[in-house]
Structures are given as structure tokens and as C-alpha cells.
Amino acid sequence: MKCNVCGGDIPEGAPNCPICGAPAPAPAPQGNAYGVDPNAQYGGAPVNQPSQDFGGYDQQPYPQNNMGAYQAAAAKKSNTGLIIGIGAVVAVVVAVVVMWALGVFGGGDHDGTYKLDRATAMGFEIDSDQLATYGMDPEKYTIKIHGSNADLDMGGVKSSCSVKFSGSTVTLSGGGQELEGEYSNGEIKLSYGGVDMVFAK
């Protein structure tokens, strides 16, 4: 080392200059040729370690996002939507079955040909054996139901109309007809031309 006062040589470890007695200068820190401590931190990574370059700024990279949690949340949301969709489909199917059973759509189990079985006119009951005597041939008084449509033959007066069953009520409308009666135990009860008629399969 050189003395800062007289410029004389100072032996290593000596506390003072042997020529002028001035205190020896403080030793330089251990490091590279520039006197920089390679382990020192300067707001980033150690100077002797590589770091990533982000536009000229010495910074450490950001941690990766937790994609697993995001995917799990997305899958849960998708499953919830699927369950709701399946529930809605099941509800619609059940509603259709119930309405069909009640005869709301017409036809179904009610399909078939109903022939005149008995009648009541002017207070007189006409049973199946007497119908022909009163000119009411059961073969000419029929109601043929197929789906939501019906073909009526009332003693030679034929017409086509729609039919609707709702519980115990049956409605025939269209084709010049507007009749409402009762359905029970495979029989249709209607009033036609002042005569109460019962049609049975």
C-alpha cells in the first residue's frame, strides 16, 4: 500500500506509515479487479448470477399462475350447467307424461271406435236391445277417435272434428260440432239433438 500523505510504501498489516507516521489507508474489500463484492445485492439478483432481461430492467421472473385451480373451477361450473340441463329435460318429460295420462293432448289410450250403447230421450231410457226399435242403429251412431281427431256419425250425419280429454271431460269441436260431455270407464256421455247418449267401446 502507498501512504496517502508522503507516498511511501507501507508494509502489509502495518498500522502506520514507517516514513511519516500517518495512519495506513483502509484495505480495499476482497472482490474482482473493480473492488465489487460479487455477493452483494443491488436491488436484484447477485451481480455474478444471470438474471432475466425485461426491457433493460434487472428483475426476477413472476411466478406462474395456478392454472389447476382455474381449470377445476371451470369444470365445476360446466358440471353445474349440465346437471341443471338434465333436470330441466326430466321435468319436461314428466310433465308431458302426466298431461298425456290426463288426456290433455287427446287420443292416446282413448283411441278406438265408440258405438251407441244406450240413450235417454224425453225421460225414457232406451237400452241396447231397444235402440234399433227406436231407429237408433248402434252401427250408425259412432265416434271414432284417433289421436286428437274424431270422426262422428250421428245416424248418417257425418263430420270430423278435434277431440280433447281433460280429466273426466271430453270436448268435440270443429266440423260444425261443438259438444262437451263426460268420459268415464271407457264410455263417452254426450247430449245430441236433445238425446242423452252413452257411447262405449
Coordinates of C-alpha atoms in Angstrom, one line a residue, residues 47-149:
V47 CA -24.1 -9.5 -9.8
N48 CA -22.3 -12.7 -10.5
Q49 CA -25.5 -14.6 -11.3
P50 CA -27.5 -14.3 -14.5
S51 CA -30.9 -12.8 -14.4
Q52 CA -33.7 -12.3 -17.0
D53 CA -33.8 -9.2 -19.1
F54 CA -37.2 -7.4 -19.0
G55 CA -36.6 -4.4 -21.3
G56 CA -33.3 -3.4 -19.7
Y57 CA -34.5 -3.9 -16.1
D58 CA -32.8 -6.5 -13.9
Q59 CA -35.7 -8.3 -12.3
Q60 CA -36.6 -11.8 -11.3
P61 CA -39.5 -13.5 -13.3
Y62 CA -43.0 -13.6 -11.9
P63 CA -44.3 -17.0 -10.5
Q64 CA -46.5 -19.0 -12.8
N65 CA -50.3 -18.7 -12.4
N66 CA -52.2 -21.6 -10.7
M67 CA -53.9 -23.0 -13.8
G68 CA -55.0 -26.1 -11.9
A69 CA -57.4 -24.1 -9.7
Y70 CA -58.8 -22.2 -12.7
Q71 CA -59.4 -25.5 -14.6
A72 CA -61.1 -27.0 -11.5
A73 CA -63.4 -24.0 -11.2
A74 CA -64.3 -24.1 -14.9
A75 CA -65.0 -27.9 -14.7
K76 CA -67.3 -27.4 -11.6
K77 CA -69.2 -24.6 -13.4
S78 CA -69.6 -26.8 -16.5
N79 CA -70.9 -29.7 -14.4
T80 CA -73.4 -27.5 -12.7
G81 CA -74.8 -26.4 -16.0
L82 CA -75.1 -30.0 -17.2
I83 CA -77.0 -31.0 -14.1
I84 CA -79.4 -28.1 -14.5
G85 CA -80.0 -29.0 -18.2
I86 CA -80.7 -32.7 -17.3
G87 CA -83.1 -31.7 -14.6
A88 CA -85.0 -29.4 -17.0
V89 CA -85.3 -32.2 -19.6
V90 CA -86.5 -34.7 -16.9
A91 CA -89.1 -32.1 -15.7
V92 CA -90.4 -31.6 -19.2
V93 CA -90.7 -35.3 -19.9
V94 CA -92.6 -35.9 -16.6
A95 CA -95.0 -33.0 -17.4
V96 CA -95.7 -34.4 -20.9
V97 CA -96.4 -37.9 -19.5
V98 CA -98.8 -36.5 -16.8
M99 CA -100.6 -34.4 -19.4
W100 CA -100.9 -37.3 -21.7
A101 CA -102.3 -39.5 -18.9
L102 CA -104.9 -36.9 -18.2
G103 CA -105.8 -36.7 -21.8
V104 CA -104.8 -33.1 -22.4
F105 CA -103.4 -33.9 -25.8
G106 CA -106.4 -36.0 -26.8
G107 CA -106.3 -39.6 -28.2
G108 CA -103.7 -42.0 -26.7
D109 CA -105.5 -44.5 -24.5
H110 CA -108.8 -43.1 -25.7
D111 CA -108.3 -44.2 -29.3
G112 CA -110.9 -46.5 -30.8
T113 CA -114.5 -46.8 -32.0
Y114 CA -117.2 -45.9 -29.6
K115 CA -120.7 -47.2 -30.5
L116 CA -124.0 -46.1 -29.1
D117 CA -124.8 -48.3 -26.2
R118 CA -127.9 -46.6 -24.6
A119 CA -129.8 -43.3 -24.6
T120 CA -132.3 -41.2 -22.7
A121 CA -134.9 -39.2 -24.6
M122 CA -137.9 -37.4 -23.2
G123 CA -137.5 -39.2 -19.9
F124 CA -137.4 -42.6 -21.4
E125 CA -134.4 -44.8 -21.1
I126 CA -133.5 -46.8 -24.2
D127 CA -131.3 -49.8 -23.6
S128 CA -129.1 -51.6 -26.1
D129 CA -131.8 -54.0 -27.1
Q130 CA -134.4 -51.3 -27.8
L131 CA -132.1 -48.9 -29.8
A132 CA -132.9 -50.4 -33.2
T133 CA -136.7 -50.3 -32.4
Y134 CA -136.4 -46.5 -32.0
G135 CA -134.5 -46.2 -35.2
M136 CA -131.1 -45.7 -33.5
D137 CA -128.9 -48.3 -35.1
P138 CA -125.7 -48.6 -33.0
E139 CA -123.7 -49.1 -36.2
K140 CA -124.8 -45.7 -37.4
Y141 CA -124.1 -43.8 -34.2
T142 CA -120.4 -43.9 -33.7
I143 CA -117.4 -41.9 -32.5
K144 CA -114.1 -42.9 -34.0
I145 CA -111.2 -41.3 -32.1
H146 CA -107.6 -41.4 -33.4
G147 CA -105.1 -39.1 -31.7
S148 CA -106.5 -35.6 -31.3
N149 CA -109.1 -36.1 -34.1

